[in-house]
Short mmCIF file of C-alpha atoms and ligand atoms in Angstrom, two decimals:
data_model
loop_
_atom_site.label_atom_id
_atom_site.label_comp_id
_atom_site.label_asym_id
_atom_site.label_seq_id
_atom_site.Cartn_x
_atom_site.Cartn_y
_atom_site.Cartn_z
CA MET A 1 -10.45 30.16 -10.69
CA SER A 2 -8.64 32.91 -12.60
CA GLU A 3 -6.68 32.05 -15.72
CA GLN A 4 -3.43 32.78 -13.91
CA LEU A 5 -4.26 30.40 -11.03
CA LEU A 6 -5.18 27.67 -13.53
CA THR A 7 -1.76 28.02 -15.12
CA VAL A 8 -0.05 27.70 -11.74
CA ALA A 9 -2.01 24.52 -10.94
CA ASP A 10 -1.20 23.03 -14.33
CA SER A 11 2.45 23.78 -14.01
CA LEU A 12 2.58 22.16 -10.55
CA LYS A 13 1.25 18.90 -12.02
CA ASP A 14 3.52 19.11 -15.05
CA ARG A 15 6.60 19.90 -13.04
CA ALA A 16 5.90 17.11 -10.55
CA ARG A 17 5.28 14.67 -13.39
CA ALA A 18 8.58 15.62 -15.02
CA ALA A 19 10.41 15.35 -11.67
CA LEU A 20 9.04 11.85 -11.07
CA GLY A 21 9.98 10.53 -14.52
CA SER A 22 9.49 6.78 -14.76
CA ARG A 23 9.84 6.23 -11.00
CA ASN A 24 7.06 5.08 -8.72
CA LEU A 25 5.80 7.30 -5.94
CA ILE A 26 5.17 5.27 -2.80
CA LEU A 27 3.19 6.63 0.13
CA VAL A 28 4.05 5.30 3.59
CA GLY A 29 2.90 6.17 7.10
CA LEU A 30 0.57 5.19 9.90
CA MET A 31 -3.09 4.20 9.64
CA GLY A 32 -5.18 7.27 8.96
CA ALA A 33 -2.32 9.39 7.61
CA GLY A 34 -4.16 9.69 4.29
CA LYS A 35 -2.02 7.41 2.11
CA SER A 36 -4.98 5.92 0.25
CA SER A 37 -7.11 9.04 -0.15
CA VAL A 38 -4.28 11.49 -0.88
CA GLY A 39 -2.46 8.95 -3.07
CA ARG A 40 -5.51 8.59 -5.28
CA ILE A 41 -5.66 12.36 -5.87
CA VAL A 42 -1.90 12.60 -6.50
CA ALA A 43 -2.14 9.86 -9.15
CA SER A 44 -5.03 11.56 -10.86
CA GLN A 45 -3.14 14.88 -10.89
CA LEU A 46 -0.10 13.18 -12.40
CA ALA A 47 -2.31 11.17 -14.78
CA ILE A 48 -0.59 7.90 -13.84
CA PRO A 49 -2.08 4.70 -12.38
CA PHE A 50 -2.96 4.46 -8.69
CA ILE A 51 -2.74 1.24 -6.70
CA ASP A 52 -3.44 0.68 -3.02
CA SER A 53 -1.47 -2.28 -1.68
CA ASP A 54 -4.11 -3.13 0.96
CA LEU A 55 -6.80 -3.32 -1.74
CA GLU A 56 -4.51 -5.34 -4.01
CA ILE A 57 -3.84 -7.82 -1.17
CA GLU A 58 -7.60 -8.13 -0.61
CA ARG A 59 -8.16 -8.63 -4.34
CA VAL A 60 -5.57 -11.38 -4.80
CA SER A 61 -6.47 -13.22 -1.60
CA ARG A 62 -10.22 -12.67 -1.96
CA MET A 63 -10.24 -11.94 1.78
CA THR A 64 -10.38 -8.74 3.78
CA ILE A 65 -7.30 -7.63 5.72
CA ALA A 66 -9.16 -8.43 8.95
CA GLU A 67 -9.94 -11.95 7.67
CA LEU A 68 -6.31 -12.48 6.64
CA PHE A 69 -5.05 -11.47 10.08
CA ALA A 70 -7.61 -13.70 11.77
CA ALA A 71 -6.97 -16.74 9.57
CA TYR A 72 -3.19 -16.62 9.11
CA GLY A 73 -1.79 -14.09 11.60
CA GLU A 74 0.28 -10.97 11.10
CA GLN A 75 3.47 -12.75 10.01
CA GLU A 76 1.81 -14.42 7.01
CA PHE A 77 0.09 -11.14 6.16
CA ARG A 78 3.50 -9.39 6.11
CA ALA A 79 4.94 -12.07 3.81
CA LEU A 80 2.04 -11.64 1.39
CA GLU A 81 2.33 -7.85 1.62
CA ALA A 82 6.04 -8.02 0.77
CA ARG A 83 5.32 -10.10 -2.36
CA VAL A 84 2.48 -7.86 -3.49
CA VAL A 85 4.44 -4.63 -2.96
CA LYS A 86 7.46 -6.05 -4.82
CA ARG A 87 5.24 -6.94 -7.79
CA LEU A 88 3.42 -3.59 -7.81
CA LEU A 89 6.72 -1.73 -7.97
CA LYS A 90 8.17 -3.73 -10.88
CA SER A 91 7.14 -1.10 -13.40
CA GLY A 92 6.43 2.59 -13.20
CA PRO A 93 5.43 5.32 -13.02
CA ARG A 94 2.65 4.56 -10.57
CA VAL A 95 1.43 5.94 -7.29
CA VAL A 96 1.37 3.11 -4.76
CA SER A 97 -0.23 3.67 -1.36
CA THR A 98 0.96 1.08 1.12
CA GLY A 99 -0.57 -0.35 4.26
CA GLY A 100 0.56 1.22 7.54
CA GLY A 101 3.01 -1.56 8.42
CA ALA A 102 4.53 -2.10 4.98
CA PHE A 103 7.55 0.21 5.36
CA ILE A 104 8.21 -1.21 8.83
CA ASN A 105 8.86 -4.70 7.50
CA ASP A 106 12.53 -5.05 6.48
CA ARG A 107 11.83 -6.97 3.29
CA THR A 108 9.02 -4.69 2.12
CA ARG A 109 11.05 -1.58 2.97
CA LYS A 110 13.89 -2.83 0.74
CA HIS A 111 11.45 -3.28 -2.15
CA ILE A 112 10.11 0.23 -1.57
CA LYS A 113 13.55 1.82 -1.39
CA LYS A 114 14.53 0.12 -4.62
CA GLY A 115 11.16 0.66 -6.29
CA GLY A 116 10.89 4.44 -6.38
CA LEU A 117 10.53 7.63 -4.40
CA SER A 118 9.01 7.15 -0.94
CA VAL A 119 6.89 9.78 0.80
CA TRP A 120 6.06 9.60 4.52
CA LEU A 121 2.76 11.25 5.36
CA LYS A 122 3.49 12.20 8.96
CA ALA A 123 0.60 13.09 11.25
CA ASP A 124 0.21 13.69 14.96
CA LEU A 125 -1.75 11.41 17.26
CA ASP A 126 -4.91 13.51 17.47
CA VAL A 127 -5.23 13.83 13.68
CA LEU A 128 -4.75 10.07 13.24
CA TRP A 129 -7.10 9.16 16.06
CA GLU A 130 -9.84 11.47 14.81
CA ARG A 131 -9.71 9.62 11.47
CA VAL A 132 -9.26 5.99 12.48
CA ASN A 133 -11.72 5.83 15.36
CA LYS A 134 -14.63 6.08 12.93
CA ARG A 135 -14.09 2.56 11.56
CA ASP A 136 -13.16 -0.65 13.36
CA THR A 137 -11.73 -2.52 10.39
CA ARG A 138 -8.08 -2.27 11.46
CA PRO A 139 -7.03 -5.48 13.25
CA LEU A 140 -4.06 -3.91 15.04
CA LEU A 141 -6.38 -1.44 16.77
CA LYS A 142 -8.76 -4.03 18.16
CA THR A 143 -7.38 -3.57 21.66
CA GLU A 144 -8.79 -2.35 24.96
CA ASN A 145 -7.30 1.12 24.50
CA PRO A 146 -6.87 1.67 20.74
CA LYS A 147 -5.69 5.28 21.10
CA GLN A 148 -2.87 4.14 23.37
CA THR A 149 -2.07 1.34 20.91
CA LEU A 150 -1.88 3.91 18.11
CA GLU A 151 0.47 6.03 20.23
CA GLY A 152 2.66 2.98 20.85
CA LEU A 153 2.80 2.32 17.10
CA MET A 154 3.79 5.96 16.50
CA ASN A 155 6.66 5.72 18.98
CA ALA A 156 7.91 2.45 17.53
CA ARG A 157 7.46 3.30 13.87
CA TYR A 158 8.25 6.98 13.40
CA PRO A 159 12.05 6.50 13.42
CA ILE A 160 11.60 3.96 10.60
CA TYR A 161 9.15 6.00 8.51
CA ALA A 162 11.74 8.79 8.81
CA GLN A 163 13.93 6.80 6.40
CA ALA A 164 11.55 7.66 3.55
CA ASP A 165 13.00 9.92 0.84
CA ILE A 166 10.48 12.70 1.55
CA THR A 167 8.38 13.70 4.57
CA VAL A 168 5.13 15.64 4.20
CA LEU A 169 3.15 16.77 7.25
CA SER A 170 -0.38 15.38 7.08
CA ARG A 171 -2.61 17.96 8.71
CA ASP A 172 -6.25 18.74 9.11
CA VAL A 173 -6.60 20.40 5.72
CA ARG A 174 -8.42 19.31 2.58
CA LYS A 175 -7.05 16.19 0.87
CA GLU A 176 -6.49 18.22 -2.33
CA ILE A 177 -4.19 20.56 -0.43
CA MET A 178 -2.27 17.58 0.95
CA ALA A 179 -1.96 16.22 -2.59
CA ASP A 180 -0.53 19.53 -3.83
CA GLU A 181 1.99 19.47 -0.98
CA VAL A 182 3.10 16.00 -2.05
CA LEU A 183 3.56 17.25 -5.64
CA GLU A 184 5.59 20.22 -4.40
CA ALA A 185 7.76 17.91 -2.26
CA VAL A 186 8.47 15.69 -5.28
CA ILE A 187 9.67 18.73 -7.24
CA GLU A 188 11.85 19.88 -4.32
CA ALA A 189 13.37 16.41 -3.85
CA GLN A 190 14.32 16.29 -7.52
CA LYS A 191 15.91 19.75 -7.35
CA GLU A 192 17.94 18.72 -4.30
CA SER A 193 19.15 15.50 -5.85
CA ALA A 194 20.10 17.31 -9.08
CA ALA A 195 22.10 19.86 -7.07
CA SER A 196 24.04 17.29 -5.02
N1 ATP B 201 -6.58 15.58 4.73
C1 ATP B 201 -7.64 14.92 5.18
N2 ATP B 201 -8.67 15.59 5.66
C2 ATP B 201 -9.75 14.97 6.15
N3 ATP B 201 -9.91 13.62 6.19
C3 ATP B 201 -8.91 12.89 5.71
C4 ATP B 201 -7.73 13.49 5.18
N4 ATP B 201 -6.91 12.49 4.79
C5 ATP B 201 -7.57 11.33 5.06
N5 ATP B 201 -8.76 11.58 5.60
C6 ATP B 201 -9.77 10.58 6.03
O1 ATP B 201 -9.15 9.77 7.03
C7 ATP B 201 -9.52 8.42 6.85
C8 ATP B 201 -8.24 7.61 6.67
O2 ATP B 201 -7.61 8.00 5.45
P1 ATP B 201 -6.90 6.94 4.53
O3 ATP B 201 -7.71 5.70 4.41
O4 ATP B 201 -6.50 7.64 3.27
O5 ATP B 201 -5.60 6.62 5.43
P2 ATP B 201 -4.48 5.55 5.18
O6 ATP B 201 -3.19 6.23 5.49
O7 ATP B 201 -4.61 4.94 3.83
O8 ATP B 201 -4.79 4.46 6.33
P3 ATP B 201 -4.51 2.84 6.33
O9 ATP B 201 -3.05 2.63 6.64
O10 ATP B 201 -5.38 2.31 7.41
O11 ATP B 201 -4.87 2.31 4.97
C9 ATP B 201 -10.46 8.35 5.64
O12 ATP B 201 -11.77 8.37 6.12
C10 ATP B 201 -10.14 9.63 4.89
O13 ATP B 201 -11.26 10.11 4.17
O1 SKM B 202 -0.42 -0.34 10.37
C1 SKM B 202 -0.53 -1.54 10.05
O2 SKM B 202 0.25 -2.41 10.43
C2 SKM B 202 -1.64 -1.91 9.15
C3 SKM B 202 -2.30 -0.92 8.43
C4 SKM B 202 -3.34 -1.21 7.43
O3 SKM B 202 -3.14 -0.37 6.29
C5 SKM B 202 -3.36 -2.67 7.00
O4 SKM B 202 -2.31 -2.97 6.12
C6 SKM B 202 -3.28 -3.57 8.21
O5 SKM B 202 -4.42 -3.31 8.97
C7 SKM B 202 -2.00 -3.33 9.03
MG1 MG B 203 -4.87 2.98 3.16
#
């Protein structure tokens, strides 16, 4: 990388870090959108802690998400998710990647709206399907036609994800590029809110 390009990359991180301040950055969106993998890179670029709410739920419960769904059902899982997300957002700055249904739950969405800047990683069906069909760990997709189920979730959830502060299109490009686009969007959002 040339010296000039290095400077541009550094200033992107620095400017995004300054724009975020002490707020949390919370990634929302459907399964496979890249919340966990892109979130981890964004946190490392900003040099702030990264936490994945699904992993935190598994850590505190000492069960996998699939086990939690099987043992207690989705409603109990959502109640636990709401408590965990609320706690994770108590202090900042952090990057918090949420589970796909977190922002859809009214209680959890309130915690997210109050707890920082939310970013929806929005992807189309084929991108999501290409990514999620490789693993069968997601309880909501254990259906006869998981691609159709995913499409149904998109239709039901996209109007709600659209309430996030920022939307970034999650495409078939390298995760590092997606992370840079999130940083750029954070800077833009701060400029817009300062101007209004
Ligand atoms: N930009 C990308 N390019 C290629 N592969 C990607 C990209 N983003 C994510 N992936 C891959 O897609 C899969 C799903 O990504 P990830 O786990 O980050 O999604 P998620 O939004 O956290 O999903 P979930 O809601 O199920 O936790 C992973 O295997 C990841 O490596
Ligand atoms: O989209 C969803 O509702 C979910 C997504 C995953 O991240 C997990 O939180 C769980 O499998 C539920
Ligand atoms: Mg994830």
